[in-house]
Amino acid sequence: MQPGPRVVLGVTGGIAAYKAIEVCRRLVDAGAHVQPVLTQGALRFVGETTFSALASEPVKTSLWSESDPIPHTRLGQGADVIVVAPATARLLADYATGRSNDLLTATLLATRAPVVVCPAMHTEMWEHPAVQENLATLRRRGVVVVDPESGRLAGGDIGHGRLADPTRIVNAVFAALGPPDLDGVNMVVTAGGTREAIDPVRFIGNRSSGKQGHALAVAAARRGARVTLITTASLPAPGVSDVVAVVSAAEMHDAVMARAASADVVVMAAAVADFRPVTVADHKIKKAGGPPEIRLEPTVDILAALGRHKRAGQILVGFAAETTDVATHARSKLEAKGADLLVANDVSAPATGFEHDTNEVIIYGADGTATPVPMTTKEGVAERILDAVAGLRLHSPPPRIDNPDQQAQTTPPKEQQ
Ligand code: CTP
């Protein structure tokens, strides 16, 4: 089972049930272990198969037809959070009055986990005092209500009552779980492949797309970290407050070093060039001159430099894209560069690494651990890497600075600032 939060996703019978499919997918992408529970009404709008294919567990629909004689207590007790999207007026009434008609309402009564309800209905129903009183009762009991939005409703009329946007729902689910595990952590993430100029139009580059690094930055921000993303890629990075665009290894080096001193965690997901042309031609190199000889010089190994000046409690995460002997190369890079974690993948395997949306990695720890992450989305891999980071912080939290002497010890050397 995935290590992320265990989410029961209740779906009731409204036209917005189709949007719950997107909520399900996003929860899984965000690292949650999702168990869908569909009411009979929901099954009139959406199929079980869709949810079962996207979720972490097959759909449950009945109190009685399961092999488990007490599915509601198992679901209720096992959940870290329950979200009902969409929640019909009937579900709200049943929940507010403690009626347990079916698996979903029974599960809602058999839990101590936080509950998020996302009502969706026609404006007249939403505004009805009975619905509003039921919502007030639920709110008073600590249930989180994600209010509906205005817009086009089933039937084509415009009004209030449309299910909240999936992003708001997913955010509310994670907020209900309590303070995120990377709350307040200062994190620098690099992403993409650097480009080393040969002349004004040509460069030496690599095939890194930046997708994994961006997924890491976005997931870390959602888990409460203050993220600076230093990237060569122009991909979106929702939630990341500070995005620094760079092109070359030297620019990436300077951007990382300027921020490393105050970073609790640095994740070097970027594919940084190891060599760059010694000189960059001022003008385009013309073909007529014959094949040019391009002399290369090494770039600075950013991760190794960080490793040499690592301050107490700082966590360094490296990556290794390999085509042979993954474990051997990964272990030696981990040690040589002074990283705490090294994420290794075999980029020659199908559907992993560069340009793909999926990845399959092994996370090596300086403590000798090796955690395989089977093929999943890059968002899923990001969550697993952040689980490992959060685990390290839990087991060796950064030192408390109680007196100026200790402060002096944790101040990084000058060249790193
Ligand atoms: N790295 C870095 N600076 C460089 C080169 C690499 O910080 N100039 C980082 C990468 O971001 C990655 C890790 O080092 O986190 C490993 O990169 P990789 O290219 O796999 O390793 P190299 O040391 O370049 O070794 P090799 O090319 O021989 O595999």
Short mmCIF file of C-alpha atoms and ligand atoms in Angstrom, two decimals:
data_model
loop_
_atom_site.label_atom_id
_atom_site.label_comp_id
_atom_site.label_asym_id
_atom_site.label_seq_id
_atom_site.Cartn_x
_atom_site.Cartn_y
_atom_site.Cartn_z
CA MET A 1 0.00 0.00 0.00
CA GLN A 2 1.18 3.54 -0.76
CA PRO A 3 2.52 5.34 2.32
CA GLY A 4 0.52 8.53 1.66
CA PRO A 5 -2.62 9.51 3.57
CA ARG A 6 -5.50 7.04 3.36
CA VAL A 7 -8.42 8.85 1.79
CA VAL A 8 -11.95 7.48 1.51
CA LEU A 9 -13.56 9.25 -1.45
CA GLY A 10 -17.35 9.14 -1.13
CA VAL A 11 -19.28 9.84 -4.33
CA THR A 12 -23.03 10.42 -4.26
CA GLY A 13 -25.65 10.62 -6.99
CA GLY A 14 -25.39 13.99 -8.64
CA ILE A 15 -24.41 15.01 -12.14
CA ALA A 16 -21.13 16.34 -10.70
CA ALA A 17 -20.16 12.73 -9.92
CA TYR A 18 -18.17 12.76 -13.14
CA LYS A 19 -15.94 15.48 -11.65
CA ALA A 20 -15.13 13.15 -8.75
CA ILE A 21 -13.12 11.12 -11.27
CA GLU A 22 -10.72 14.07 -11.61
CA VAL A 23 -10.64 14.53 -7.82
CA CYS A 24 -9.74 10.82 -7.49
CA ARG A 25 -6.95 11.10 -10.04
CA ARG A 26 -5.48 14.21 -8.44
CA LEU A 27 -5.55 12.69 -4.96
CA VAL A 28 -3.67 9.64 -6.24
CA ASP A 29 -1.19 11.88 -8.08
CA ALA A 30 -0.65 13.79 -4.85
CA GLY A 31 0.40 10.53 -3.19
CA ALA A 32 -2.84 9.63 -1.41
CA HIS A 33 -4.07 6.05 -1.05
CA VAL A 34 -7.62 6.44 -2.35
CA GLN A 35 -10.53 4.11 -1.59
CA PRO A 36 -13.65 5.15 -3.52
CA VAL A 37 -17.08 4.44 -2.00
CA LEU A 38 -19.94 5.02 -4.44
CA THR A 39 -23.61 5.19 -3.51
CA GLN A 40 -26.28 3.54 -5.66
CA GLY A 41 -27.19 7.05 -6.86
CA ALA A 42 -23.59 7.71 -7.92
CA LEU A 43 -23.60 4.49 -9.97
CA ARG A 44 -26.40 5.95 -12.10
CA PHE A 45 -24.04 8.71 -13.20
CA VAL A 46 -20.58 7.12 -13.29
CA GLY A 47 -19.17 3.63 -13.67
CA GLU A 48 -17.29 1.64 -11.07
CA THR A 49 -14.62 0.68 -13.57
CA THR A 50 -13.41 4.24 -14.10
CA PHE A 51 -12.82 4.79 -10.40
CA SER A 52 -11.33 1.34 -9.85
CA ALA A 53 -8.87 1.98 -12.66
CA LEU A 54 -7.74 5.32 -11.25
CA ALA A 55 -7.92 4.74 -7.49
CA SER A 56 -5.63 2.75 -5.23
CA GLU A 57 -8.35 0.20 -4.32
CA PRO A 58 -11.37 -1.24 -6.16
CA VAL A 59 -14.62 0.67 -5.64
CA LYS A 60 -16.87 -0.31 -2.74
CA THR A 61 -20.59 0.19 -3.09
CA SER A 62 -22.43 -1.91 -0.54
CA LEU A 63 -22.61 -2.73 3.13
CA TRP A 64 -23.69 -6.25 2.29
CA SER A 65 -22.11 -7.56 -0.86
CA GLU A 66 -18.53 -7.40 0.32
CA SER A 67 -16.54 -10.37 1.54
CA ASP A 68 -15.77 -8.21 4.57
CA PRO A 69 -18.71 -8.39 7.02
CA ILE A 70 -18.00 -4.97 8.52
CA PRO A 71 -16.69 -2.83 5.65
CA HIS A 72 -17.92 0.44 7.15
CA THR A 73 -15.96 0.15 10.40
CA ARG A 74 -12.83 -0.99 8.58
CA LEU A 75 -13.11 1.93 6.17
CA GLY A 76 -14.02 4.45 8.86
CA GLN A 77 -11.29 3.41 11.26
CA GLY A 78 -8.65 3.04 8.56
CA ALA A 79 -9.21 6.45 6.96
CA ASP A 80 -6.96 9.42 7.60
CA VAL A 81 -9.59 11.63 5.99
CA ILE A 82 -12.96 11.14 4.29
CA VAL A 83 -14.09 13.41 1.47
CA VAL A 84 -17.54 13.32 -0.12
CA ALA A 85 -17.61 14.90 -3.58
CA PRO A 86 -20.19 15.58 -4.74
CA ALA A 87 -22.35 15.59 -1.62
CA THR A 88 -26.06 15.70 -2.45
CA ALA A 89 -28.70 17.36 -0.24
CA ARG A 90 -29.75 13.85 0.78
CA LEU A 91 -26.26 12.85 1.90
CA LEU A 92 -25.98 16.06 3.95
CA ALA A 93 -29.36 15.34 5.59
CA ASP A 94 -28.47 11.72 6.36
CA TYR A 95 -25.08 12.68 7.76
CA ALA A 96 -26.43 15.57 9.83
CA THR A 97 -29.13 13.38 11.37
CA GLY A 98 -26.91 10.33 11.87
CA ARG A 99 -28.76 8.02 9.49
CA SER A 100 -26.73 5.15 8.10
CA ASN A 101 -28.57 3.91 5.03
CA ASP A 102 -25.68 2.63 3.04
CA LEU A 103 -21.93 2.00 3.08
CA LEU A 104 -20.99 5.67 2.72
CA THR A 105 -23.25 7.05 5.46
CA ALA A 106 -22.31 4.14 7.77
CA THR A 107 -18.61 4.84 7.14
CA LEU A 108 -19.14 8.53 7.94
CA LEU A 109 -20.56 7.53 11.32
CA ALA A 110 -17.86 4.94 11.98
CA THR A 111 -14.91 7.30 11.75
CA ARG A 112 -12.98 9.71 13.90
CA ALA A 113 -11.06 10.99 10.88
CA PRO A 114 -11.65 14.52 9.60
CA VAL A 115 -14.43 14.74 7.04
CA VAL A 116 -14.68 17.10 4.06
CA VAL A 117 -18.00 17.47 2.25
CA CYS A 118 -18.31 19.16 -1.13
CA PRO A 119 -21.97 19.93 -1.82
CA ALA A 120 -23.25 20.23 -5.37
CA MET A 121 -26.89 20.85 -6.25
CA HIS A 122 -29.23 23.29 -7.91
CA THR A 123 -29.34 26.83 -6.52
CA GLU A 124 -32.86 26.41 -5.12
CA MET A 125 -31.84 23.29 -3.21
CA TRP A 126 -28.56 24.86 -2.02
CA GLU A 127 -30.42 27.89 -0.67
CA HIS A 128 -33.17 25.85 1.00
CA PRO A 129 -33.14 26.38 4.79
CA ALA A 130 -33.17 22.61 5.39
CA VAL A 131 -29.92 22.19 3.46
CA GLN A 132 -28.31 25.22 5.08
CA GLU A 133 -29.33 24.04 8.56
CA ASN A 134 -27.87 20.60 7.91
CA LEU A 135 -24.65 22.23 6.74
CA ALA A 136 -24.56 24.44 9.84
CA THR A 137 -24.95 21.32 12.00
CA LEU A 138 -22.11 19.57 10.18
CA ARG A 139 -19.87 22.66 10.38
CA ARG A 140 -20.54 22.91 14.11
CA ARG A 141 -19.35 19.31 14.47
CA GLY A 142 -16.08 20.15 12.72
CA VAL A 143 -16.92 18.88 9.24
CA VAL A 144 -15.11 20.90 6.56
CA VAL A 145 -17.50 22.20 3.92
CA VAL A 146 -16.05 23.13 0.54
CA ASP A 147 -18.71 25.53 -0.68
CA PRO A 148 -19.97 25.15 -4.22
CA GLU A 149 -19.27 27.71 -6.90
CA SER A 150 -21.37 29.72 -9.32
CA GLY A 151 -21.58 28.67 -12.91
CA ARG A 152 -23.49 26.55 -15.37
CA LEU A 153 -25.59 23.88 -13.70
CA ALA A 154 -27.10 20.68 -15.06
CA GLY A 155 -29.93 21.71 -17.35
CA GLY A 156 -27.98 24.72 -18.64
CA ASP A 157 -29.09 27.38 -16.15
CA ILE A 158 -26.54 29.55 -14.39
CA GLY A 159 -26.45 29.77 -10.62
CA HIS A 160 -24.78 28.84 -7.37
CA GLY A 161 -24.36 25.18 -6.54
CA ARG A 162 -21.76 23.83 -8.95
CA LEU A 163 -19.23 21.46 -7.38
CA ALA A 164 -16.05 23.25 -6.27
CA ASP A 165 -13.04 23.05 -8.55
CA PRO A 166 -11.03 19.80 -8.02
CA THR A 167 -7.99 21.86 -6.92
CA ARG A 168 -9.98 23.41 -4.06
CA ILE A 169 -11.27 19.99 -3.04
CA VAL A 170 -7.83 18.34 -3.06
CA ASN A 171 -6.35 21.29 -1.12
CA ALA A 172 -9.13 21.02 1.47
CA VAL A 173 -8.48 17.29 1.86
CA PHE A 174 -4.79 17.88 2.54
CA ALA A 175 -5.51 20.84 4.81
CA ALA A 176 -7.91 18.65 6.84
CA LEU A 177 -5.09 16.18 7.45
CA GLY A 178 -3.38 18.76 9.65
CA PRO A 179 -0.10 20.59 9.30
CA PRO A 180 1.78 19.17 6.35
CA ASP A 181 4.95 17.25 7.06
CA LEU A 182 7.22 19.76 5.29
CA ASP A 183 5.62 22.76 6.95
CA GLY A 184 8.03 25.73 6.91
CA VAL A 185 10.91 23.71 5.41
CA ASN A 186 13.13 25.81 3.16
CA MET A 187 13.72 23.81 0.02
CA VAL A 188 15.71 24.44 -3.15
CA VAL A 189 14.84 22.21 -6.11
CA THR A 190 16.65 22.21 -9.46
CA ALA A 191 15.01 20.95 -12.62
CA GLY A 192 15.65 20.46 -16.32
CA GLY A 193 18.76 20.05 -18.41
CA THR A 194 21.39 22.77 -18.73
CA ARG A 195 22.52 24.13 -22.09
CA GLU A 196 26.14 25.04 -22.73
CA ALA A 197 26.53 27.52 -25.56
CA ILE A 198 28.83 26.75 -28.50
CA ASP A 199 27.92 29.85 -30.46
CA PRO A 200 24.88 32.19 -30.46
CA VAL A 201 22.64 29.50 -32.00
CA ARG A 202 24.03 26.15 -30.85
CA PHE A 203 24.48 24.47 -27.53
CA ILE A 204 25.38 21.18 -25.88
CA GLY A 205 22.29 19.94 -24.05
CA ASN A 206 20.66 16.81 -22.75
CA ARG A 207 17.26 15.15 -22.83
CA SER A 208 16.02 16.09 -19.37
CA SER A 209 12.52 17.61 -19.63
CA GLY A 210 12.32 19.03 -16.11
CA LYS A 211 9.06 17.16 -15.40
CA GLN A 212 10.38 15.25 -12.39
CA GLY A 213 11.97 18.34 -10.82
CA HIS A 214 8.83 20.41 -11.34
CA ALA A 215 6.66 17.62 -9.88
CA LEU A 216 8.95 17.61 -6.83
CA ALA A 217 8.75 21.37 -6.36
CA VAL A 218 4.96 21.43 -6.70
CA ALA A 219 4.49 18.49 -4.30
CA ALA A 220 6.89 19.99 -1.75
CA ALA A 221 5.03 23.31 -1.84
CA ARG A 222 1.74 21.48 -1.29
CA ARG A 223 3.32 19.69 1.67
CA GLY A 224 4.12 23.04 3.26
CA ALA A 225 7.69 23.73 2.11
CA ARG A 226 8.88 27.16 0.97
CA VAL A 227 10.27 26.15 -2.39
CA THR A 228 12.70 27.88 -4.69
CA LEU A 229 12.67 26.14 -8.04
CA ILE A 230 15.77 26.74 -10.16
CA THR A 231 14.90 25.46 -13.58
CA THR A 232 15.78 25.42 -17.25
CA ALA A 233 12.27 24.26 -18.16
CA SER A 234 9.28 26.48 -18.85
CA LEU A 235 6.76 24.12 -17.28
CA PRO A 236 4.08 25.27 -14.83
CA ALA A 237 4.89 25.17 -11.12
CA PRO A 238 1.64 25.95 -9.27
CA GLY A 239 2.14 26.84 -5.61
CA VAL A 240 5.88 27.41 -5.96
CA SER A 241 6.50 30.99 -4.90
CA ASP A 242 10.01 31.50 -6.25
CA VAL A 243 10.92 30.25 -9.72
CA VAL A 244 14.40 31.14 -11.00
CA ALA A 245 15.00 30.56 -14.69
CA VAL A 246 18.52 29.53 -15.67
CA VAL A 247 20.14 28.15 -18.81
CA SER A 248 23.71 26.99 -18.20
CA ALA A 249 25.45 24.92 -15.52
CA ALA A 250 27.28 28.06 -14.34
CA GLU A 251 24.00 29.97 -13.93
CA MET A 252 22.48 27.02 -12.08
CA HIS A 253 25.57 26.82 -9.86
CA ASP A 254 25.37 30.51 -8.94
CA ALA A 255 21.62 30.39 -8.32
CA VAL A 256 21.90 27.30 -6.09
CA MET A 257 24.91 28.57 -4.14
CA ALA A 258 23.26 31.91 -3.47
CA ARG A 259 20.41 30.08 -1.73
CA ALA A 260 22.03 26.95 -0.30
CA ALA A 261 23.06 28.50 3.01
CA SER A 262 19.47 29.03 4.10
CA ALA A 263 18.09 25.81 2.60
CA ASP A 264 17.06 22.93 4.86
CA VAL A 265 16.82 20.64 1.84
CA VAL A 266 18.42 20.87 -1.62
CA VAL A 267 17.14 18.52 -4.32
CA MET A 268 19.38 18.36 -7.38
CA ALA A 269 16.94 16.88 -9.88
CA ALA A 270 18.50 18.80 -12.78
CA ALA A 271 20.68 17.12 -15.37
CA VAL A 272 23.66 19.45 -15.16
CA ALA A 273 26.24 19.38 -17.95
CA ASP A 274 29.57 17.95 -16.85
CA PHE A 275 31.50 19.81 -19.54
CA ARG A 276 31.12 23.08 -21.42
CA PRO A 277 32.96 24.63 -24.38
CA VAL A 278 36.08 26.48 -23.27
CA THR A 279 35.17 29.38 -25.54
CA VAL A 280 31.83 30.47 -26.97
CA ALA A 281 32.05 31.81 -30.51
CA ASP A 282 30.76 35.40 -30.78
CA HIS A 283 29.19 34.67 -34.17
CA LYS A 284 27.54 31.66 -35.69
CA ILE A 285 30.17 29.11 -36.71
CA LYS A 286 29.91 28.76 -40.50
CA LYS A 287 29.90 25.45 -42.29
CA ALA A 288 32.39 26.69 -44.85
CA GLY A 289 35.13 26.60 -42.22
CA GLY A 290 34.81 22.78 -41.95
CA PRO A 291 33.98 20.76 -38.82
CA PRO A 292 34.93 22.86 -35.79
CA GLU A 293 36.99 21.46 -32.99
CA ILE A 294 35.19 22.22 -29.74
CA ARG A 295 37.39 21.99 -26.67
CA LEU A 296 35.54 21.31 -23.44
CA GLU A 297 36.29 22.06 -19.81
CA PRO A 298 34.59 20.66 -16.70
CA THR A 299 31.77 22.51 -14.99
CA VAL A 300 31.55 22.70 -11.21
CA ASP A 301 29.77 19.70 -9.70
CA ILE A 302 27.09 21.56 -7.75
CA LEU A 303 25.93 18.61 -5.65
CA ALA A 304 29.49 17.68 -4.70
CA ALA A 305 30.19 21.31 -3.72
CA LEU A 306 27.05 21.33 -1.58
CA GLY A 307 28.13 18.03 -0.03
CA ARG A 308 31.53 19.45 0.95
CA HIS A 309 29.96 22.38 2.77
CA LYS A 310 26.84 20.71 4.12
CA ARG A 311 25.70 22.21 7.38
CA ALA A 312 24.32 20.17 10.27
CA GLY A 313 20.78 18.98 9.62
CA GLN A 314 20.79 19.96 5.95
CA ILE A 315 19.52 17.26 3.60
CA LEU A 316 20.95 16.83 0.11
CA VAL A 317 19.16 14.79 -2.51
CA GLY A 318 20.88 13.83 -5.75
CA PHE A 319 19.69 12.04 -8.85
CA ALA A 320 21.45 9.56 -11.09
CA ALA A 321 20.19 8.72 -14.53
CA GLU A 322 22.04 5.56 -15.53
CA THR A 323 21.98 3.10 -18.38
CA THR A 324 24.04 0.32 -16.75
CA ASP A 325 24.92 -0.91 -13.23
CA VAL A 326 22.40 1.42 -11.62
CA ALA A 327 22.98 0.29 -8.03
CA THR A 328 26.79 0.48 -8.20
CA HIS A 329 26.84 3.94 -9.81
CA ALA A 330 24.15 5.24 -7.48
CA ARG A 331 25.91 4.11 -4.32
CA SER A 332 29.25 5.52 -5.39
CA LYS A 333 27.70 8.88 -6.41
CA LEU A 334 25.83 9.05 -3.10
CA GLU A 335 29.06 8.66 -1.20
CA ALA A 336 31.33 10.72 -3.45
CA LYS A 337 28.98 13.71 -3.47
CA GLY A 338 28.03 13.61 0.22
CA ALA A 339 24.30 13.26 -0.49
CA ASP A 340 21.79 11.90 2.03
CA LEU A 341 19.53 10.41 -0.61
CA LEU A 342 20.18 9.49 -4.20
CA VAL A 343 17.33 8.79 -6.60
CA ALA A 344 18.48 6.46 -9.34
CA ASN A 345 16.75 5.32 -12.46
CA ASP A 346 17.59 3.26 -15.48
CA VAL A 347 16.82 5.67 -18.31
CA SER A 348 17.23 2.92 -20.89
CA ALA A 349 14.17 1.07 -19.48
CA PRO A 350 10.83 1.65 -21.26
CA ALA A 351 8.60 4.52 -20.02
CA THR A 352 11.07 5.81 -17.46
CA GLY A 353 13.24 8.87 -17.22
CA PHE A 354 13.62 11.64 -19.78
CA GLU A 355 10.52 13.07 -21.46
CA HIS A 356 8.17 10.39 -20.09
CA ASP A 357 5.34 11.16 -17.68
CA THR A 358 6.10 8.02 -15.69
CA ASN A 359 9.16 6.93 -13.82
CA GLU A 360 10.49 4.00 -11.83
CA VAL A 361 13.30 4.67 -9.37
CA ILE A 362 15.21 3.36 -6.39
CA ILE A 363 15.89 5.77 -3.54
CA TYR A 364 19.26 5.01 -1.97
CA GLY A 365 19.94 6.36 1.50
CA ALA A 366 23.32 7.20 3.06
CA ASP A 367 22.22 4.84 5.85
CA GLY A 368 22.41 1.90 3.40
CA THR A 369 18.69 1.67 2.62
CA ALA A 370 17.36 1.10 -0.90
CA THR A 371 13.67 1.87 -1.43
CA PRO A 372 12.26 0.82 -4.80
CA VAL A 373 9.46 2.96 -6.23
CA PRO A 374 7.68 0.87 -8.88
CA MET A 375 6.49 2.48 -12.11
CA THR A 376 4.20 5.41 -11.37
CA THR A 377 3.62 9.00 -12.44
CA LYS A 378 6.39 11.54 -11.84
CA GLU A 379 4.05 13.13 -9.28
CA GLY A 380 3.86 9.77 -7.49
CA VAL A 381 7.66 9.45 -7.52
CA ALA A 382 7.93 13.02 -6.18
CA GLU A 383 5.72 12.12 -3.21
CA ARG A 384 7.84 9.07 -2.40
CA ILE A 385 11.05 11.11 -2.52
CA LEU A 386 9.47 13.70 -0.22
CA ASP A 387 8.33 10.89 2.11
CA ALA A 388 11.99 9.88 2.36
CA VAL A 389 13.03 13.50 3.02
CA ALA A 390 10.33 13.92 5.68
CA GLY A 391 11.43 10.60 7.23
CA LEU A 392 15.03 11.83 7.48
CA ARG A 393 13.91 15.08 9.12
CA LEU A 394 11.85 13.09 11.60
CA HIS A 395 14.74 10.84 12.58
CA SER A 396 17.47 13.49 12.63
CA PRO A 397 15.77 16.87 12.99
CA PRO A 398 17.93 19.95 12.40
CA PRO A 399 19.73 21.07 15.57
CA ARG A 400 18.02 23.65 17.76
CA ILE A 401 19.98 26.87 17.92
CA ASP A 402 19.98 27.78 21.61
CA ASN A 403 23.16 29.82 21.90
CA PRO A 404 25.42 31.88 19.67
CA ASP A 405 28.23 29.27 19.78
CA GLN A 406 26.00 26.67 18.25
CA GLN A 407 24.82 29.25 15.73
CA ALA A 408 28.44 29.79 14.64
CA GLN A 409 28.88 26.06 14.03
CA THR A 410 25.87 25.88 11.75
CA THR A 411 26.79 28.93 9.66
CA PRO A 412 28.06 27.62 6.33
CA PRO A 413 31.46 28.60 4.98
CA LYS A 414 31.71 31.91 3.18
CA GLU A 415 31.98 30.56 -0.35
CA GLN A 416 28.66 28.85 0.04
CA GLN A 417 26.73 31.98 1.00
N1 CTP B 1 25.29 17.24 -10.67
C1 CTP B 1 25.63 18.51 -10.26
N2 CTP B 1 26.54 19.23 -10.97
C2 CTP B 1 27.12 18.73 -12.05
C3 CTP B 1 26.79 17.43 -12.50
C4 CTP B 1 25.85 16.70 -11.78
O1 CTP B 1 25.10 18.97 -9.25
N3 CTP B 1 28.00 19.48 -12.72
C5 CTP B 1 24.29 16.48 -9.88
C6 CTP B 1 23.03 16.15 -10.63
O2 CTP B 1 22.08 17.18 -10.49
C7 CTP B 1 22.59 14.88 -9.94
C8 CTP B 1 23.89 14.22 -9.53
O3 CTP B 1 24.87 15.26 -9.52
O4 CTP B 1 21.82 15.14 -8.80
C9 CTP B 1 24.37 13.11 -10.38
O5 CTP B 1 24.45 13.55 -11.70
P1 CTP B 1 24.97 12.57 -12.85
O6 CTP B 1 25.04 13.32 -14.13
O7 CTP B 1 24.18 11.31 -12.83
O8 CTP B 1 26.39 12.21 -12.31
P2 CTP B 1 27.80 12.64 -12.71
O9 CTP B 1 28.54 13.02 -11.48
O10 CTP B 1 27.78 13.66 -13.79
O11 CTP B 1 28.46 11.28 -13.21
P3 CTP B 1 28.40 10.53 -14.64
O12 CTP B 1 28.15 11.60 -15.67
O13 CTP B 1 29.75 9.92 -14.75
O14 CTP B 1 27.32 9.52 -14.55
#
